[in-house]
Short mmCIF file of C-alpha atoms in Angstrom, two decimals:
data_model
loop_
_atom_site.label_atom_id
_atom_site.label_comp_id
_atom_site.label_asym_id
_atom_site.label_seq_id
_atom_site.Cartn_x
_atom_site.Cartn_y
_atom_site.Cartn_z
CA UNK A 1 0.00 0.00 0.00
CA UNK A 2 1.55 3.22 -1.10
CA UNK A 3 1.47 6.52 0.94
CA UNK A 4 -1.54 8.42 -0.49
CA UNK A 5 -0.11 11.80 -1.69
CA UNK A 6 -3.25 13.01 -3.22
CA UNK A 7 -5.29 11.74 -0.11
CA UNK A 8 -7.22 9.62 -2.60
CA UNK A 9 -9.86 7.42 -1.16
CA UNK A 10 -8.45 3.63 0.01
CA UNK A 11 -10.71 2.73 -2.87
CA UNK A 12 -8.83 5.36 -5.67
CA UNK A 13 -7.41 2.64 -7.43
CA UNK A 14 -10.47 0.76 -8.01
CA UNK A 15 -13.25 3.17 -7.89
CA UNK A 16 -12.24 5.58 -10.55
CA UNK A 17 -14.20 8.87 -10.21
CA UNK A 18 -15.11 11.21 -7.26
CA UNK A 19 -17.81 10.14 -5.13
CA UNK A 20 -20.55 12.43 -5.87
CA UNK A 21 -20.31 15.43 -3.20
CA UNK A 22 -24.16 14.31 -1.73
CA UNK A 23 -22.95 10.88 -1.01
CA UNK A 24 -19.69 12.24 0.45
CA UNK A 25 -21.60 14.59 2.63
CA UNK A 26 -24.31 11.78 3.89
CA UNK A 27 -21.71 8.81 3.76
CA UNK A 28 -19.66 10.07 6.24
CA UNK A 29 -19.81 9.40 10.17
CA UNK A 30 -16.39 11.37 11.32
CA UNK A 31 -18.24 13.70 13.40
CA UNK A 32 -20.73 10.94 14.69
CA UNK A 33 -18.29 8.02 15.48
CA UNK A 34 -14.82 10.26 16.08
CA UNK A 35 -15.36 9.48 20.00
CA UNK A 36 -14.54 6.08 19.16
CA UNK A 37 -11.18 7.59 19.11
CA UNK A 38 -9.45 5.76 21.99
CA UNK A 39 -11.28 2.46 21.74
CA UNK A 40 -10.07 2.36 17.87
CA UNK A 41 -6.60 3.02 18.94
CA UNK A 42 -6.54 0.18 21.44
CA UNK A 43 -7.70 -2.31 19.10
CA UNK A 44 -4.86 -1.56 16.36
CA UNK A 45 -2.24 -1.46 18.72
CA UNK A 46 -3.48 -5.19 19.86
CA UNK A 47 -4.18 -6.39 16.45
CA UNK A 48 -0.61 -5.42 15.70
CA UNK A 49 1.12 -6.43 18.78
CA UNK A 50 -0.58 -9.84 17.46
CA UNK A 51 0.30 -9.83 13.87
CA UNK A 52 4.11 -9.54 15.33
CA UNK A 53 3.57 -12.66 17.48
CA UNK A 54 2.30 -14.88 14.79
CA UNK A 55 5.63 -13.09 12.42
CA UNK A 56 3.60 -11.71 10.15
CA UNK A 57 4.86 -8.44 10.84
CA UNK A 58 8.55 -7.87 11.57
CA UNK A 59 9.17 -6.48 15.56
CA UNK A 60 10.53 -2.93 13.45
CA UNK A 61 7.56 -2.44 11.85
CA UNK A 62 5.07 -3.41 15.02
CA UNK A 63 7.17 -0.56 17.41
CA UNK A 64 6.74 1.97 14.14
CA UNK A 65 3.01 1.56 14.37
CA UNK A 66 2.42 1.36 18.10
CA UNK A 67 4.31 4.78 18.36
CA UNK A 68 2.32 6.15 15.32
CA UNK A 69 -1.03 5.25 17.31
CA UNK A 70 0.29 6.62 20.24
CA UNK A 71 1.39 10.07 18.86
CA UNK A 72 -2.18 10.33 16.92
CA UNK A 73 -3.94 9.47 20.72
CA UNK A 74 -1.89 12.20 22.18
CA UNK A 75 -2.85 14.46 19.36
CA UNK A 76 -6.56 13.84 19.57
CA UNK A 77 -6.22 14.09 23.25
CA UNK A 78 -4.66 17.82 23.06
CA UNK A 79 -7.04 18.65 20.40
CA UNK A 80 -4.51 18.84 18.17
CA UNK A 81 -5.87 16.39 15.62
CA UNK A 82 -7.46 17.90 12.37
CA UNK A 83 -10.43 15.70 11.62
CA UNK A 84 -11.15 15.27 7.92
CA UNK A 85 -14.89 14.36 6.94
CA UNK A 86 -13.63 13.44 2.89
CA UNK A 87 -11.82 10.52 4.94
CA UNK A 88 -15.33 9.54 5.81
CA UNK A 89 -14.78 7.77 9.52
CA UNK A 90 -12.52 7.47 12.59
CA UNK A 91 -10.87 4.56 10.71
CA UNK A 92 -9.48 5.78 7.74
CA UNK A 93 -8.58 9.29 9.53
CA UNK A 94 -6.25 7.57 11.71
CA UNK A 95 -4.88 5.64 9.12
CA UNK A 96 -4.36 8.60 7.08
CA UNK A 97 -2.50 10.33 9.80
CA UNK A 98 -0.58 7.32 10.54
CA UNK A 99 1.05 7.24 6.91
CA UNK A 100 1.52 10.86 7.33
CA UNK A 101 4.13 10.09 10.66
CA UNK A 102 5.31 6.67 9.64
CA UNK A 103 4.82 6.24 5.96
CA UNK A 104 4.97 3.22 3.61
CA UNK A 105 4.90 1.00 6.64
CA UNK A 106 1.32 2.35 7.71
CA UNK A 107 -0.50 -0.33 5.01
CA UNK A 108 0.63 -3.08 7.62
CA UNK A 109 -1.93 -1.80 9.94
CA UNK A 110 -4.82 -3.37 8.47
CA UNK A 111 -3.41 -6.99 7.38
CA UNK A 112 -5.64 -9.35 8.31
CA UNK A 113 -8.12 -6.88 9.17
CA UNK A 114 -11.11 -5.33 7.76
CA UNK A 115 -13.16 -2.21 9.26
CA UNK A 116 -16.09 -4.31 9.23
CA UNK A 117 -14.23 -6.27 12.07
CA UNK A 118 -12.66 -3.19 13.44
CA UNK A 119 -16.13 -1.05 13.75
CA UNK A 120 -17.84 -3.56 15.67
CA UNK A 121 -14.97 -4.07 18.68
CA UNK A 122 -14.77 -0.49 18.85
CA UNK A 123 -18.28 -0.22 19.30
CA UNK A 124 -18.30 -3.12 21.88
CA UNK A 125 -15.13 -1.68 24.06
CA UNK A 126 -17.08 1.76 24.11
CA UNK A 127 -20.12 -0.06 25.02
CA UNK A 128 -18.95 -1.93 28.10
CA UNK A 129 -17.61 0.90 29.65
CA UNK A 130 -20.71 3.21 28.84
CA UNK A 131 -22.30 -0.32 30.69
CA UNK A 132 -20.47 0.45 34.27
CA UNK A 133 -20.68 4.68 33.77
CA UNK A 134 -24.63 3.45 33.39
CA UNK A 135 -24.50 1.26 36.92
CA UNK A 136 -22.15 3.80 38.64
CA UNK A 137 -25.08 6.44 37.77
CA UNK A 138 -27.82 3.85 38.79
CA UNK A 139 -25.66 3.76 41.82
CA UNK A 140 -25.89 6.79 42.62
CA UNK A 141 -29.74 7.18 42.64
CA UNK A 142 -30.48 4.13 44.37
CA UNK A 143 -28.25 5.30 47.35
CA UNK A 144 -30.29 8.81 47.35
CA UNK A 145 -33.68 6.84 47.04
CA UNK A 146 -32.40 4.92 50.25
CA UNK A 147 -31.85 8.08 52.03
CA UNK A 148 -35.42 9.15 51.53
CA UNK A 149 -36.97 6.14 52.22
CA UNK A 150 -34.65 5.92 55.39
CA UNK A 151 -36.15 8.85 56.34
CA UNK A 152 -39.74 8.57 55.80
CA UNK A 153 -40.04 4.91 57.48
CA UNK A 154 -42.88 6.56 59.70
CA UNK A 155 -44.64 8.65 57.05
CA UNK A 156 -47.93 7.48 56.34
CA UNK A 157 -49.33 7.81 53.20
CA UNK A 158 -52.01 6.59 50.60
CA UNK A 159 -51.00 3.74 48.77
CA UNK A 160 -52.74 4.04 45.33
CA UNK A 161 -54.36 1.92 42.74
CA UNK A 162 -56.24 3.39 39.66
CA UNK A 163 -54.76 6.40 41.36
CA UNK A 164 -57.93 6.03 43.63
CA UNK A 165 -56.98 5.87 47.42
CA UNK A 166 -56.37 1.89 48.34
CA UNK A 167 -54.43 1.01 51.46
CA UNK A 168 -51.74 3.35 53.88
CA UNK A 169 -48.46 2.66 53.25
CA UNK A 170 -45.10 3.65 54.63
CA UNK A 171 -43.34 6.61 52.04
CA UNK A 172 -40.60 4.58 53.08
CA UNK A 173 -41.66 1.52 51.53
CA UNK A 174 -43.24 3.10 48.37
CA UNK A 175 -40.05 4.76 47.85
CA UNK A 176 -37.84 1.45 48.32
CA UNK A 177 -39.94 -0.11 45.45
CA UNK A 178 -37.56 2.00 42.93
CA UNK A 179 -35.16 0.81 44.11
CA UNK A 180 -35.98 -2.92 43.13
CA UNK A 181 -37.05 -1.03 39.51
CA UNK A 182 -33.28 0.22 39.03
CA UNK A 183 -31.52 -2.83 40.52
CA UNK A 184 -33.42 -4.87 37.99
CA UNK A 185 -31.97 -1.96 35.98
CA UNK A 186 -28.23 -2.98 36.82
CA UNK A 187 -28.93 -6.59 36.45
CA UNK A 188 -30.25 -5.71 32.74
CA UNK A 189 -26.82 -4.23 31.96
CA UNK A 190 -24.90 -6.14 33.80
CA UNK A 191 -25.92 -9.56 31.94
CA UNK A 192 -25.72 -7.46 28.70
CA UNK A 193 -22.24 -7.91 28.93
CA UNK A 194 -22.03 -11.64 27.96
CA UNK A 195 -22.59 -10.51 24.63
CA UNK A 196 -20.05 -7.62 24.73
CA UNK A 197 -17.50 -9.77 25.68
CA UNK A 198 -17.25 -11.38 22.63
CA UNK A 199 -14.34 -10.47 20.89
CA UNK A 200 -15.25 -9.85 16.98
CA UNK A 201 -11.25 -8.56 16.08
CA UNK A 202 -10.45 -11.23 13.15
CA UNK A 203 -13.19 -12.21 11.34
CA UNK A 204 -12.30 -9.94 9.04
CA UNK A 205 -14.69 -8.53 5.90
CA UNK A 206 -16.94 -11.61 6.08
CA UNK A 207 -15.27 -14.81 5.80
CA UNK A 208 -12.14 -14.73 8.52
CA UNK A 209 -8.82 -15.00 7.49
CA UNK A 210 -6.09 -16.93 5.78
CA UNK A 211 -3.39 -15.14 8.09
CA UNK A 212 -2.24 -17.57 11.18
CA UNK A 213 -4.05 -15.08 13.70
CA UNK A 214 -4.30 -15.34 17.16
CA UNK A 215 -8.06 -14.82 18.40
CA UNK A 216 -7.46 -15.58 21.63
CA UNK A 217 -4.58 -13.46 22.28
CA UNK A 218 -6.56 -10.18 21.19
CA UNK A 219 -9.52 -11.75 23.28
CA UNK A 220 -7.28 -11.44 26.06
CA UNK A 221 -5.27 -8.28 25.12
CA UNK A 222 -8.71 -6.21 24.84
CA UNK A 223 -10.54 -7.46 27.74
CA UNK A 224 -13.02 -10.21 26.00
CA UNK A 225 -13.75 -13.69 27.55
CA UNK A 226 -13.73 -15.61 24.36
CA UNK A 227 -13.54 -14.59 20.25
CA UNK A 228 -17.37 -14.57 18.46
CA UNK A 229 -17.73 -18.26 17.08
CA UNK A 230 -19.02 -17.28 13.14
CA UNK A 231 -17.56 -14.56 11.19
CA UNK A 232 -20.80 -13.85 9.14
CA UNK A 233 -22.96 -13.37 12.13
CA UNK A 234 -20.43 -11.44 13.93
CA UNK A 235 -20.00 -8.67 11.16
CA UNK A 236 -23.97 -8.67 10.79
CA UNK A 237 -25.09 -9.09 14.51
CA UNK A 238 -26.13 -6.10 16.01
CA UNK A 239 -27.96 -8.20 19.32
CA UNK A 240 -25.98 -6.12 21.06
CA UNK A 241 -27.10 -3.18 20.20
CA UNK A 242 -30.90 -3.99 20.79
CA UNK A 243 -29.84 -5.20 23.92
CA UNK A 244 -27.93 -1.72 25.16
CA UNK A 245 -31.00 0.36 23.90
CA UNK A 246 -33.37 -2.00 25.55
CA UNK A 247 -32.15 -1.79 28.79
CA UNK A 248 -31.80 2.30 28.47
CA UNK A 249 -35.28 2.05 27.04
CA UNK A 250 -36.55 0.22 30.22
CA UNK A 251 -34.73 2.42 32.48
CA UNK A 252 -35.90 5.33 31.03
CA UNK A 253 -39.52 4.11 31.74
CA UNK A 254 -38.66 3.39 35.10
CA UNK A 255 -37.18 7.35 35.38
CA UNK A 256 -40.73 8.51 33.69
CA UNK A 257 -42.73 6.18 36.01
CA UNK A 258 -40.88 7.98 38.84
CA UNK A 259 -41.28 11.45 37.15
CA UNK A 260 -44.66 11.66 36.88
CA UNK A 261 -45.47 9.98 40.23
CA UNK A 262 -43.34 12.96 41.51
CA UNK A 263 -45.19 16.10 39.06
CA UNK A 264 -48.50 14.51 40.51
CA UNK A 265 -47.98 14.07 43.90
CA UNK A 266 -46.18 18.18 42.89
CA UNK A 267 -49.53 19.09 41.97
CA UNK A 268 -51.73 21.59 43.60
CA UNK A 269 -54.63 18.72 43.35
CA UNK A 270 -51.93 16.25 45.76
CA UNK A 271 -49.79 18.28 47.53
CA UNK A 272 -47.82 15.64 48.44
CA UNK A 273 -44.67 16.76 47.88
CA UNK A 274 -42.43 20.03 48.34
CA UNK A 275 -40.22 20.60 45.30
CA UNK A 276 -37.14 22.81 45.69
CA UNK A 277 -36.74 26.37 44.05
CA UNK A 278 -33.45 24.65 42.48
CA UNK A 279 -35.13 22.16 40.59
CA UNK A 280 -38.39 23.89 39.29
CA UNK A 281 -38.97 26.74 36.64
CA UNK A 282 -41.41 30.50 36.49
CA UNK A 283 -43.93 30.78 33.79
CA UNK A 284 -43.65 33.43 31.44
CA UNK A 285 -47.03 35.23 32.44
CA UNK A 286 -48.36 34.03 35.58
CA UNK A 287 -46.28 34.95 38.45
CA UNK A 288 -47.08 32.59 40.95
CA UNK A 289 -46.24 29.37 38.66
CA UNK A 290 -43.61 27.03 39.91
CA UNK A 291 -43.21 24.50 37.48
CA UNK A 292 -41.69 21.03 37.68
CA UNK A 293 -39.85 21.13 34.08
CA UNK A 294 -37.04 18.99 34.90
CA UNK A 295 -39.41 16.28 35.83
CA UNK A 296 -41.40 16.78 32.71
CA UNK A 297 -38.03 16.59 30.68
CA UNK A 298 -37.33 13.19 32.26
CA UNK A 299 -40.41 11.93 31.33
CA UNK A 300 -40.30 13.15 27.58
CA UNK A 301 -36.97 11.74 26.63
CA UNK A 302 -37.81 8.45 27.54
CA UNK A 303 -39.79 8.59 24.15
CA UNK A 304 -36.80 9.53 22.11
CA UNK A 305 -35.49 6.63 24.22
CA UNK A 306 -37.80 4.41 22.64
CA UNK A 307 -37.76 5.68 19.23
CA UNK A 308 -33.96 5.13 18.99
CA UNK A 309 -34.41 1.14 19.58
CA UNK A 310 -37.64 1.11 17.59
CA UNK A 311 -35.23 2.67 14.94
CA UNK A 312 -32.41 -0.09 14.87
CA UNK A 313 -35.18 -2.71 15.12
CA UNK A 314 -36.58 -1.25 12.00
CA UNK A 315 -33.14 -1.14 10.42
CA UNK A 316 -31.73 -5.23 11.22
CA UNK A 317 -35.05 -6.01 9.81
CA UNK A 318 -35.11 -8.01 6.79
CA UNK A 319 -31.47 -7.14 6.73
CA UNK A 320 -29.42 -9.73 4.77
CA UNK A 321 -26.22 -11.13 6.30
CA UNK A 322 -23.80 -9.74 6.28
CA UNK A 323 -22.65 -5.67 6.00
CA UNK A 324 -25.03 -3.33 4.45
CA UNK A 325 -24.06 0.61 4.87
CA UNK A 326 -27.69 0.66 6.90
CA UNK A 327 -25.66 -0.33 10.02
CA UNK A 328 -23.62 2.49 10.53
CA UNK A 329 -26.53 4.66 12.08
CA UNK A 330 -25.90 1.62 14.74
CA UNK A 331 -23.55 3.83 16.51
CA UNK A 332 -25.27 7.38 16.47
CA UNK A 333 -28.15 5.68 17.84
CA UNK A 334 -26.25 4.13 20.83
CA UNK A 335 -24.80 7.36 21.63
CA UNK A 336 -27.75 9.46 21.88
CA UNK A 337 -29.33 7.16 23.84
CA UNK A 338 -26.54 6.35 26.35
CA UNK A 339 -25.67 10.26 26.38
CA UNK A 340 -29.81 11.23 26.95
CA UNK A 341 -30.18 7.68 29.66
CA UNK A 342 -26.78 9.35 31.91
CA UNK A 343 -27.71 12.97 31.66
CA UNK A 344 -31.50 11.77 32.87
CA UNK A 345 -29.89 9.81 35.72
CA UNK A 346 -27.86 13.09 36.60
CA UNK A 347 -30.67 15.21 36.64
CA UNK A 348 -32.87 12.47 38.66
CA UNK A 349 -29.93 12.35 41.73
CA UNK A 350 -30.49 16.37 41.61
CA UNK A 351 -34.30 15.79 42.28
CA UNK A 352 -34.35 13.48 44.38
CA UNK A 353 -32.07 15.33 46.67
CA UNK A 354 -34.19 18.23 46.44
CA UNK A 355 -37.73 16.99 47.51
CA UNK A 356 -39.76 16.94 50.70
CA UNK A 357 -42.56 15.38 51.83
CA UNK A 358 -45.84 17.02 52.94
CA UNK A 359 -46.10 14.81 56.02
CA UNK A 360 -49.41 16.49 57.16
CA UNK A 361 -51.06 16.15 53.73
CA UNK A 362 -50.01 12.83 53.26
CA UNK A 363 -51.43 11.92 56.53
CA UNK A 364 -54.60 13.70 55.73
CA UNK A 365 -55.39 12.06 52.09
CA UNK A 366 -54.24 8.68 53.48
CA UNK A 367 -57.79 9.44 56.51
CA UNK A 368 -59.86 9.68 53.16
CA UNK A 369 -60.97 6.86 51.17
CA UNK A 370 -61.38 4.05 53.96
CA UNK A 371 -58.25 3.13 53.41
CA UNK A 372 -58.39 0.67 56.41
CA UNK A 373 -61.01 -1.28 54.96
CA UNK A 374 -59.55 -4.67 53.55
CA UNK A 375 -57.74 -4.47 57.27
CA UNK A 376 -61.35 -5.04 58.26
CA UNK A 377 -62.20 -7.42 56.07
CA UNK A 378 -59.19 -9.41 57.37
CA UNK A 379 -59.85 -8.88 61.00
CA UNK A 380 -63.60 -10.62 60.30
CA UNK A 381 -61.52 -13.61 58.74
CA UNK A 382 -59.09 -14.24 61.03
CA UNK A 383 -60.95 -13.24 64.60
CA UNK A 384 -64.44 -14.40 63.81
CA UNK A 385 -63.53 -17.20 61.18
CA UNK A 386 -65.84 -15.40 58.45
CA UNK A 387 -65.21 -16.62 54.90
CA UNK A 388 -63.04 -13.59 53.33
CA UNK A 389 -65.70 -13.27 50.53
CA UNK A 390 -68.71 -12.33 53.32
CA UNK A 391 -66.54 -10.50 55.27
CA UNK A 392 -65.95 -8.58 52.29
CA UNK A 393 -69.55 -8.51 51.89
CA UNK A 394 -69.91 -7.31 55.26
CA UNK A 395 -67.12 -4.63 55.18
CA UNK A 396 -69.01 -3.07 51.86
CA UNK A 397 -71.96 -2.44 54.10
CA UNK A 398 -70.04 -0.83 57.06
CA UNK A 399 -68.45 1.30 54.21
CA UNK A 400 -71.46 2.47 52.74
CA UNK A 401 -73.22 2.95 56.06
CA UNK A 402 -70.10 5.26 57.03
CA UNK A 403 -70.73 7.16 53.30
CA UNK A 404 -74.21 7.49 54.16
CA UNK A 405 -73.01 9.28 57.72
CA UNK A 406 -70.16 11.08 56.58
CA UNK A 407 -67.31 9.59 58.36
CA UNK A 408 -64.59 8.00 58.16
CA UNK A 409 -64.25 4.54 59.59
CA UNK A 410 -62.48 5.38 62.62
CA UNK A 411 -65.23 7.73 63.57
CA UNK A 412 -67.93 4.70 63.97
CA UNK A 413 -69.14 4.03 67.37
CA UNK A 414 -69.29 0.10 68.00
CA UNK A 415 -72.56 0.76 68.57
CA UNK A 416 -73.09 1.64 64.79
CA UNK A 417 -70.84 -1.25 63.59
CA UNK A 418 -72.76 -3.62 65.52
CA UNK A 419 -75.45 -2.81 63.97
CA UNK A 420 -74.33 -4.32 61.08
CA UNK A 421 -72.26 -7.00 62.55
CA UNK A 422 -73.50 -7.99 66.18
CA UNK A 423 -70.42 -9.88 66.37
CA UNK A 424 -67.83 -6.99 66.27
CA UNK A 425 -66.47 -6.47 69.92
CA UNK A 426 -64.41 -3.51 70.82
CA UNK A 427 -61.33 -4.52 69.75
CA UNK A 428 -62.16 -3.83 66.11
CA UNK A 429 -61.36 -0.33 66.87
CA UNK A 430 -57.71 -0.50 66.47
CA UNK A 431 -58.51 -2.40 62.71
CA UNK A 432 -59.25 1.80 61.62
CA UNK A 433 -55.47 2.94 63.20
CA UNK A 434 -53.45 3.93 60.19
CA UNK A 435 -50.13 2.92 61.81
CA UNK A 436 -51.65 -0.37 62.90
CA UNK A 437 -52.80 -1.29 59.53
CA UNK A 438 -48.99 -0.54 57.61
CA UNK A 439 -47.31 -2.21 60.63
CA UNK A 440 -49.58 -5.47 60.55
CA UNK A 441 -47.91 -6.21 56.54
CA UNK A 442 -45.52 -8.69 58.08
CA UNK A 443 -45.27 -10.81 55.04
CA UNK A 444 -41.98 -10.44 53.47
CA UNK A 445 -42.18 -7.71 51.14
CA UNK A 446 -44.81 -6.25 52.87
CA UNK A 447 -44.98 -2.74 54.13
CA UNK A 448 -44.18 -2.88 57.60
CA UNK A 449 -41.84 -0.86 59.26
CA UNK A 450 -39.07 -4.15 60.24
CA UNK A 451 -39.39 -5.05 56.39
CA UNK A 452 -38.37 -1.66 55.73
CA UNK A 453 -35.78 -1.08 57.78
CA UNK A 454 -34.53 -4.69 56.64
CA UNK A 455 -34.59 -4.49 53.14
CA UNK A 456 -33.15 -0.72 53.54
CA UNK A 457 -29.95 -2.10 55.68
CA UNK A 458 -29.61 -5.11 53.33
CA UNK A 459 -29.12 -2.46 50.26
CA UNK A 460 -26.77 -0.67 52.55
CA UNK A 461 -24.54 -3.70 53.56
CA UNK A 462 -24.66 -4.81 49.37
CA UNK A 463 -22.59 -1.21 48.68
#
């Protein structure tokens, strides 16, 4: 391979004329896939530290490289690297610049090698650290989710279903069950990584190779487990991919589920919540507006979330093996996700630390509803051995009879419930307490306040 003078194309000598200036300006992905930078870098250097130990490059020419790829790194690093978009990817511009320091012996760089290889375990190394940035950030907001529950053990609330008042629960405990939604989170992108630790380096265009390459040694060299068993799936598969933007997809539902629990309970119709001046925004007219905009950003973006997977779904299908230029969008798409999932997480771990509860209102909304009436229902079962579906019948009727009267259920005389169960003694009373009824969920996974506390220093003890 000769040292490109007129920075022709790789291609000049085959493809004769100028690729038309549309195709040049659409084709490329410099200023898309350019952050690649140091995982592209890696890779050469190991491929060529390999082609040296199976001698098919000499030990002068392997050191002439390695320093090449270092010198470009350093130059990217000090922003001294001039990116060229009519060299159409990270790729070639590196290769370009290595001729430029090291000449003829540049061409080496990409024996037994093709970028169709080379793309993909860039994309992978970039991918499984993004992975542990993701859980270090997921990290983060499940220890601030801990510190709110940990405070709010003892705040009563309404637990809610069809958003209609259902049964008090600790804040605590409705807090902690985020938690379990971003650990399954980490455990999404955590077994992602079986996948991207499958080395792709030397299978080449399509077929493998012919050189006597050592798989296993870049395997090892870049941080794999094992090479990818079949070269035409590896250069086509893009499982990977689907997998990444998946599990951003699902925990950017889980950050929108979150969201709008917090702009409701925000609202003047809840109260629930207190959010602080630091995370809220004016209105342009009305004075008095304080509005939770960084809540209702998190829960937008999880829909540019989704379309980015819906996207590459729509792209692998019907997709022939192997390359097709309709996978090189793979890589935008990944970034904008991974860069929109991180900066949501960020901006969640500000929220979070700047909330308060309305204790009072909670307490108040939770005294609406008859909140404490399956605890009823359950005291008839297990004190006067009542089949649950009558003592559901006969709950119903004490409910309506304390809608007919205007009060809530603790403000029945036994007098009045006897009336429609003679068999109620005065110990049903303490069925109505609030506290009683979120204390009395012993079942594990239930809502009392030793579960809590439990599954709060378990979480604790795992960091």
């Amino acid at each position: 391979m000769s040292k490109n003078k007129n920075n022709q194309a790789i291609w000049g000598n085959r493809i004769k004329k100028n690729t038309s200036s549309i195709f040049q300006k659409v084709g490329n992905s410099i200023d898309v896939d350019k952050r690649l930078y140091k995982e592209d870098i890696i890779g050469s250097i190991a491929h060529v530290e390999m082609l040296f130990k199976q001698k098919i490059i000499s030990f002068k020419i392997k050191n002439k490289i390695v320093y090449g790829l270092n010198k470009i790194k350093k130059e990217i690093t000090n922003k001294k690297f001039e990116f060229n978009k009519k060299y159409e990817d990270i790729h070639i511009n590196i290769e370009k610049r290595l001729f430029e320091i090291i000449g003829e012996d540049a061409g080496f760089i990409h024996t037994a090698r093709s970028r169709n290889d080379q793309v993909i375990t860039d994309l992978k190394i970039w991918m499984k650290s993004s992975t542990k940035e993701i859980n270090i950030l997921l990290d983060v907001i499940i220890k601030s989710v801990i510190r709110a529950a940990e405070k709010n053990i003892y705040t009563l609330m309404p637990g809610f279903t069809h958003l209609k008042n259902a049964q008090p629960v600790s804040f605590g405990h409705y807090l902690m069950a985020y938690v379990e939604m971003f650990k399954r989170d980490q455990k999404r992108f955590i077994n992602n990584l079986d996948s991207l630790n499958e080395n792709p380096l030397g299978v080449a265009a399509l077929t493998g190779t012919s050189f006597n390459i050592d798989r296993n040694y870049t395997t090892k060299k870049l941080g794999f487990t094992k090479p990818t068993n079949n070269s035409i799936d590896t250069i086509s598969d893009r499982d990977f991919v689907l997998d990444f933007l998946y599990s951003i997809s699902v925990c950017a539902m889980h950050i929108s589920r979150i969201a709008e629990e917090l702009i409701i309970w925000n609202s003047d119709a809840f109260k629930l919540i207190n959010l602080s001046d630091k995370v809220v925004t004016g209105s342009s007219i009305m004075p008095q507006k304080k509005n939770p905009d960084l809540l209702e950003f998190l829960r937008g973006k999880s829909g540019i979330i989704y379309g980015n997977l819906f996207s590459m779904l729509t792209i692998l299908k019907s997709l022939p093996l192997s390359y097709y230029k309709d996978l090189q969008d793979d890589k935008e798409i990944v970034f904008k996700s991974n860069d929109t999932l991180q900066n949501c997480l960020k901006i969640l771990d500000e929220i979070l630390k700047n909330f308060t509860p309305n204790k009072k209102q909670m307490i108040e909304l939770a005294n609406t509803g008859y909140l404490t009436a399956t605890d009823l229902a359950d005291y008839l079962v297990k004190n006067h051995s009542m089949p649950f579906r009558k003592a559901y019948k006969v709950t119903a009727n004490i409910v309506n009879f304390a809608e007919k009267k205007k009060k809530n259920l603790d403000q029945l005389t036994l007098a009045e419930l006897k009336k429609i169960e003679p068999k109620l003694s005065n110990d049903v009373l303490k069925v109505f307490d609030l506290k009683n009824s979120v204390n009395s969920k012993k079942s594990y996974g239930g809502t009392s306040f030793d579960n809590i506390k439990k599954m709060i220093l378990k979480y604790k003890r795992k960091k």
